[in-house]
């Protein structure tokens, strides 16, 4: 006799029937397994010459480790690491060990997921609420993210930050640098802390975070401490040019630490400062006239556009004209560098664009964040963003700048042109 039942199992509130996600997870599992297997095969092939006295291979596969769940952006993915045995380690004195770069021994989360945690914190999610927030993002199978685990993770970030701050820079060279002091109001104490940021461009055209610390934006002493520390760790060769806002205490410190570095005022900041000194009714016209200056094809045309600006506005808007002309030379320094780099050198946008995302993520938050924790969280966000920074345009011109080649109006000056100019 067959038992029958009319009991119907209902879907649980936290169950999500998402075939697409399941397909993605299955595909990710297969691809990850293939990648780990290929990595192990390449490791063995590179050491095929290691043999035992009887001629057999010294290194052999030794099965797999226990399966574990790795948290990813599409939820948990089950994986097993490949094990390799060294059969002659004891005799040779030192055992050869295989450590997967794709799947480290103790990995439980992808790096992209680790980068998500400071974002949540800066958005106002407390460590006690991380599990609920990540469950909403990754599904109900999002383990290993309790407050205690998150606390240990932030401690690891602190160690990472201290290691980064102490790194050796003696082998580094930065052709250009951008400096700015960025205020982040959200989740910080009543006084807005300022993040002093220094980004550099290498001779290969890559942008890197050079310096990062809490300080006072207008204080030369704060910037001096940052620059001296960077120099102490080995950055001996001064950058060719530095770009930043004229209000920074950075410039005085720069002249003391790297007196040979040329100054370039940020046009984005300058335009904003000039527009603040005129009525809104004339701002569109003034902004168009300022564009004629910084977009001029050569220095002479820019100088002419400045003269026109002074003639048009000096009678009614004296303060706006003074704001522009006081930095006249330092607004036009970029003309002495390759034209391909002008877009990069006219503004401190490399910093502004990075922190625009951070500011957006910290607009509406709750609670207070200590300066130490704020620095740590923002540091993690910047490091994550830096992996996607684009190279400078015209990177082939950078070796010429390093070699001291002269540029005039964006073009390389040849010996014949130098003679005629003389």
XYZ file of C-alpha atoms in Angstrom:
422
model
C 0.000 0.000 0.000
C 1.405 3.318 -1.047
C 1.160 6.261 1.348
C -0.085 9.497 -0.125
C 0.186 12.979 1.317
C -1.327 16.338 0.567
C 1.425 18.266 2.356
C 3.042 20.819 0.057
C 6.447 22.249 0.908
C 6.380 26.047 0.752
C 9.296 28.187 -0.367
C 11.238 29.648 2.545
C 11.397 33.488 2.759
C 15.161 33.583 2.180
C 15.190 31.078 -0.696
C 15.923 32.591 -4.089
C 15.290 30.631 -7.248
C 17.822 32.177 -9.605
C 18.875 29.779 -12.365
C 21.236 32.352 -13.864
C 23.206 32.672 -10.628
C 23.411 28.888 -10.328
C 24.740 28.652 -13.901
C 27.333 31.324 -13.151
C 28.444 29.551 -9.985
C 28.719 26.222 -11.800
C 30.735 27.844 -14.568
C 32.956 29.613 -12.065
C 33.601 26.324 -10.268
C 34.638 24.578 -13.482
C 36.870 27.445 -14.623
C 38.515 27.747 -11.229
C 39.151 24.007 -11.067
C 40.691 24.070 -14.546
C 42.886 27.046 -13.684
C 44.161 25.413 -10.495
C 44.901 22.166 -12.362
C 46.797 24.006 -15.111
C 48.769 25.960 -12.504
C 49.823 22.684 -10.854
C 50.776 21.140 -14.202
C 52.910 24.193 -15.056
C 54.600 23.964 -11.634
C 55.486 20.313 -12.220
C 56.648 20.915 -15.809
C 59.010 23.694 -14.711
C 60.635 21.303 -12.207
C 60.666 18.165 -14.316
C 64.463 17.984 -14.007
C 64.191 17.224 -10.283
C 64.716 13.463 -10.014
C 65.231 10.828 -7.374
C 68.433 8.701 -7.426
C 66.524 5.924 -9.209
C 65.417 8.316 -11.976
C 61.807 8.743 -10.927
C 60.224 12.209 -10.697
C 60.831 13.823 -7.353
C 57.616 15.880 -7.453
C 54.293 14.097 -7.992
C 50.624 14.948 -7.637
C 49.137 13.898 -4.320
C 45.404 14.290 -4.735
C 43.377 17.246 -3.539
C 42.748 18.993 -0.270
C 39.299 19.056 1.309
C 36.670 21.052 -0.516
C 35.966 24.515 0.881
C 33.646 27.413 0.065
C 35.236 30.625 -1.242
C 33.023 33.698 -0.971
C 32.811 35.595 -4.266
C 30.707 38.378 -5.763
C 28.247 35.756 -7.053
C 28.063 33.884 -3.775
C 29.980 30.856 -2.428
C 31.917 28.711 -4.912
C 33.186 25.266 -3.783
C 36.833 24.555 -4.656
C 39.605 22.084 -3.784
C 43.312 22.837 -3.917
C 45.775 20.565 -5.703
C 48.358 18.852 -3.486
C 51.881 18.100 -4.711
C 54.244 15.784 -2.847
C 58.026 16.126 -2.720
C 59.302 12.538 -2.445
C 62.922 13.551 -2.001
C 62.705 16.539 0.296
C 64.132 14.798 3.341
C 67.145 13.501 1.431
C 67.887 16.749 -0.431
C 67.596 18.845 2.723
C 64.861 21.276 1.681
C 61.348 20.331 0.652
C 59.799 21.874 -2.455
C 56.351 23.214 -1.661
C 53.556 24.147 -4.041
C 51.473 27.174 -3.103
C 48.756 28.197 -5.533
C 48.719 31.876 -6.464
C 45.144 31.466 -7.716
C 43.847 29.700 -4.612
C 46.035 30.502 -1.578
C 45.999 27.896 1.185
C 43.828 29.848 3.623
C 41.751 31.911 1.175
C 38.090 32.172 2.146
C 37.078 35.339 0.250
C 38.005 36.928 -3.052
C 39.887 40.234 -2.891
C 36.941 42.005 -4.510
C 34.763 40.891 -1.589
C 37.336 42.163 0.901
C 37.209 45.524 -0.892
C 33.433 45.553 -0.406
C 33.708 45.610 3.387
C 35.240 49.102 3.745
C 32.627 50.370 1.290
C 29.872 49.050 3.544
C 31.554 50.521 6.609
C 31.875 53.963 5.045
C 28.247 53.780 3.980
C 27.322 53.506 7.635
C 26.871 49.754 8.047
C 28.247 48.764 11.442
C 30.323 45.606 11.809
C 27.394 43.977 13.605
C 25.217 44.461 10.507
C 27.724 43.156 7.944
C 26.240 39.652 7.915
C 22.753 40.953 7.098
C 24.045 43.346 4.414
C 26.213 40.727 2.714
C 23.468 38.126 2.886
C 21.282 40.542 0.919
C 24.065 40.952 -1.637
C 25.396 37.396 -1.883
C 22.531 35.218 -0.708
C 21.849 33.290 2.483
C 25.083 31.249 2.178
C 27.428 34.098 3.110
C 29.323 32.726 6.129
C 32.568 33.741 7.861
C 31.630 37.412 8.149
C 30.688 37.764 11.803
C 31.696 40.925 13.730
C 34.654 39.029 15.187
C 35.851 38.002 11.715
C 35.398 41.529 10.385
C 37.322 42.865 13.375
C 40.223 40.557 12.578
C 40.037 41.616 8.946
C 40.329 45.314 9.819
C 43.343 44.436 11.958
C 44.877 42.817 8.868
C 44.179 46.014 6.910
C 46.031 47.977 9.573
C 49.066 45.735 9.136
C 48.780 46.137 5.361
C 48.621 49.927 5.703
C 51.667 50.021 7.987
C 53.584 47.798 5.565
C 52.632 50.067 2.666
C 53.706 53.151 4.610
C 57.114 51.588 5.303
C 57.773 50.275 1.780
C 61.146 50.945 0.133
C 60.975 53.564 -2.661
C 64.634 53.588 -3.651
C 63.864 51.801 -6.924
C 60.948 54.083 -7.800
C 60.894 57.196 -9.987
C 57.922 59.471 -10.554
C 58.047 61.861 -13.498
C 54.862 63.741 -12.567
C 53.002 64.013 -9.260
C 49.532 65.249 -8.348
C 48.779 66.529 -4.847
C 45.540 67.352 -3.080
C 43.965 67.450 0.337
C 40.575 65.762 0.378
C 37.959 66.400 3.065
C 35.566 63.579 3.876
C 32.791 64.656 6.216
C 30.928 61.398 6.533
C 31.407 59.072 9.474
C 34.229 61.184 10.843
C 34.519 63.196 13.991
C 33.055 66.708 14.188
C 36.175 68.262 12.704
C 36.559 67.132 9.110
C 39.789 65.229 8.681
C 41.786 65.937 5.565
C 43.442 63.165 3.607
C 46.718 64.382 2.076
C 47.131 62.428 -1.146
C 50.089 62.208 -3.526
C 49.800 60.267 -6.791
C 52.759 59.779 -9.134
C 53.294 58.755 -12.766
C 56.136 56.328 -13.443
C 58.383 56.510 -16.535
C 56.233 53.703 -17.964
C 53.082 55.828 -17.674
C 51.490 54.014 -14.740
C 49.828 56.007 -11.969
C 50.567 54.933 -8.399
C 49.588 56.068 -4.932
C 52.794 57.568 -3.492
C 51.760 59.193 -0.220
C 48.640 59.107 1.921
C 48.130 60.425 5.439
C 45.844 62.546 7.588
C 46.842 66.193 7.904
C 45.858 69.833 7.440
C 45.340 70.793 3.802
C 46.686 74.344 4.056
C 49.558 73.403 6.387
C 53.031 73.369 4.887
C 54.180 71.352 7.902
C 51.711 68.526 7.193
C 52.854 68.307 3.587
C 56.496 68.612 4.620
C 56.120 65.584 6.865
C 54.623 63.557 4.024
C 57.283 64.569 1.475
C 60.202 64.112 3.881
C 58.933 60.649 4.807
C 58.614 59.665 1.130
C 62.128 60.953 0.463
C 63.512 59.188 3.532
C 62.271 55.868 2.180
C 64.345 56.278 -0.958
C 62.516 58.533 -3.429
C 65.629 60.575 -4.159
C 64.926 61.889 -7.683
C 62.571 64.864 -7.732
C 59.524 64.797 -10.052
C 59.687 67.039 -13.116
C 56.387 68.755 -12.354
C 53.776 68.787 -9.577
C 50.099 69.575 -10.102
C 47.765 70.885 -7.417
C 45.484 73.601 -6.088
C 47.075 76.954 -5.265
C 45.622 76.951 -1.728
C 47.677 73.956 -0.653
C 50.491 74.280 1.861
C 52.071 71.712 -0.447
C 53.916 74.294 -2.552
C 56.039 75.700 0.259
C 56.938 72.188 1.395
C 57.701 71.153 -2.192
C 60.198 74.015 -2.644
C 62.008 72.910 0.498
C 62.110 69.175 -0.234
C 62.292 69.146 -4.071
C 63.233 72.687 -5.153
C 63.821 71.677 -8.786
C 60.249 70.446 -9.329
C 58.163 72.839 -11.406
C 54.690 73.997 -10.354
C 51.453 73.594 -12.289
C 48.248 75.019 -10.846
C 45.115 72.927 -11.315
C 42.806 74.579 -13.835
C 39.681 72.939 -12.403
C 40.312 74.520 -9.012
C 41.310 77.850 -10.585
C 38.155 78.073 -12.682
C 36.015 77.351 -9.612
C 37.854 80.034 -7.615
C 37.442 82.652 -10.360
C 33.741 81.896 -10.843
C 33.145 82.271 -7.100
C 34.158 85.936 -7.413
C 31.610 86.933 -10.071
C 27.768 86.946 -10.283
C 26.096 83.832 -11.661
C 24.764 85.812 -14.602
C 28.259 86.259 -16.102
C 29.729 82.900 -15.081
C 28.993 81.137 -18.414
C 30.788 83.876 -20.394
C 33.761 83.933 -18.027
C 34.021 80.157 -18.065
C 34.112 80.214 -21.883
C 36.891 82.833 -21.839
C 38.905 80.766 -19.367
C 38.530 77.783 -21.674
C 40.151 79.831 -24.433
C 43.230 80.140 -22.214
C 43.847 76.567 -21.072
C 42.814 75.011 -24.404
C 45.083 77.288 -26.474
C 47.379 75.385 -28.867
C 50.494 77.299 -27.742
C 51.695 79.547 -24.937
C 51.552 82.734 -27.015
C 47.860 82.174 -27.764
C 47.203 81.506 -24.063
C 49.009 84.719 -23.101
C 46.913 86.627 -25.615
C 43.710 85.088 -24.222
C 44.738 86.138 -20.697
C 45.288 89.706 -21.922
C 41.806 89.701 -23.473
C 40.334 88.375 -20.218
C 42.020 91.142 -18.201
C 40.823 93.821 -20.616
C 37.218 92.559 -20.577
C 36.752 92.055 -16.838
C 39.270 94.131 -14.872
C 36.932 97.137 -14.542
C 33.994 95.318 -12.944
C 35.465 92.080 -11.562
C 38.870 93.009 -10.202
C 39.065 90.148 -7.707
C 38.346 87.565 -10.391
C 41.076 88.999 -12.614
C 43.560 89.068 -9.729
C 42.696 85.457 -8.854
C 43.650 84.440 -12.383
C 46.710 86.593 -12.989
C 48.464 85.959 -9.652
C 49.202 82.389 -10.834
C 49.705 83.337 -14.483
C 53.030 81.560 -15.033
C 52.181 78.509 -12.954
C 48.954 77.999 -14.863
C 50.872 77.703 -18.145
C 53.745 75.400 -17.113
C 52.168 72.484 -18.975
C 53.124 74.098 -22.318
C 56.731 73.028 -21.608
C 55.786 69.347 -21.614
C 54.593 66.927 -24.334
C 51.216 67.876 -25.788
C 50.018 64.295 -25.251
C 50.277 64.917 -21.485
C 48.473 68.261 -21.325
C 45.128 66.726 -20.364
C 46.831 65.034 -17.415
C 48.883 68.050 -16.305
C 46.236 70.763 -16.443
C 44.331 69.351 -13.486
C 44.623 67.240 -10.347
C 41.731 65.141 -11.672
C 43.546 61.815 -11.028
C 42.900 62.474 -7.343
C 39.496 64.130 -7.720
C 38.098 61.240 -9.764
C 39.249 58.653 -7.228
C 37.773 60.453 -4.242
C 34.546 61.357 -6.011
C 33.577 57.707 -5.566
C 34.625 57.726 -1.924
C 32.684 60.939 -1.275
C 29.623 59.451 -2.983
C 29.833 56.398 -0.764
C 30.090 58.480 2.392
C 27.318 61.010 1.869
C 24.700 59.487 4.151
C 26.046 57.485 7.031
C 25.506 56.974 10.692
C 27.791 57.003 13.696
C 31.273 58.418 14.050
C 34.457 57.111 12.520
C 37.760 57.793 14.228
C 40.510 59.403 12.135
C 42.522 56.171 12.350
C 39.680 53.990 11.072
C 38.711 56.542 8.416
C 42.248 56.599 7.093
C 42.337 52.820 7.010
C 39.012 52.399 5.219
C 39.677 55.095 2.631
C 43.156 53.666 2.044
C 41.609 50.303 1.162
C 39.208 51.953 -1.281
C 41.990 53.918 -2.978
C 44.199 50.844 -3.291
C 41.287 48.946 -4.845
C 40.629 51.828 -7.264
C 44.316 52.125 -8.209
C 44.250 48.703 -9.851
C 41.978 50.167 -12.539
C 43.816 53.457 -13.127
C 44.586 54.058 -16.774
C 48.057 54.773 -18.085
C 49.003 58.236 -19.250
C 48.386 59.026 -22.887
C 51.572 59.419 -24.904
C 53.592 57.225 -22.553
C 56.310 56.980 -25.220
C 57.139 60.639 -24.510
C 57.942 60.042 -20.833
C 61.478 58.676 -21.407
C 62.257 61.930 -23.249
C 61.054 63.964 -20.274
C 63.204 61.834 -17.971
C 66.208 62.359 -20.267
C 65.802 66.130 -20.059
C 64.590 66.743 -23.619
C 63.222 70.277 -24.024
C 59.625 70.765 -25.132
C 58.092 74.015 -26.335
C 54.350 74.330 -26.873
C 54.072 70.558 -26.524
C 56.619 69.738 -29.234
C 60.136 68.392 -28.873
C 62.754 71.083 -29.532
C 65.507 69.952 -31.908
C 69.046 71.355 -31.995
C 68.222 73.492 -35.036
C 65.168 74.991 -33.332
C 67.223 75.729 -30.218
C 69.798 77.602 -32.318
C 67.159 79.707 -34.058
C 65.481 80.477 -30.739
C 68.815 81.629 -29.296
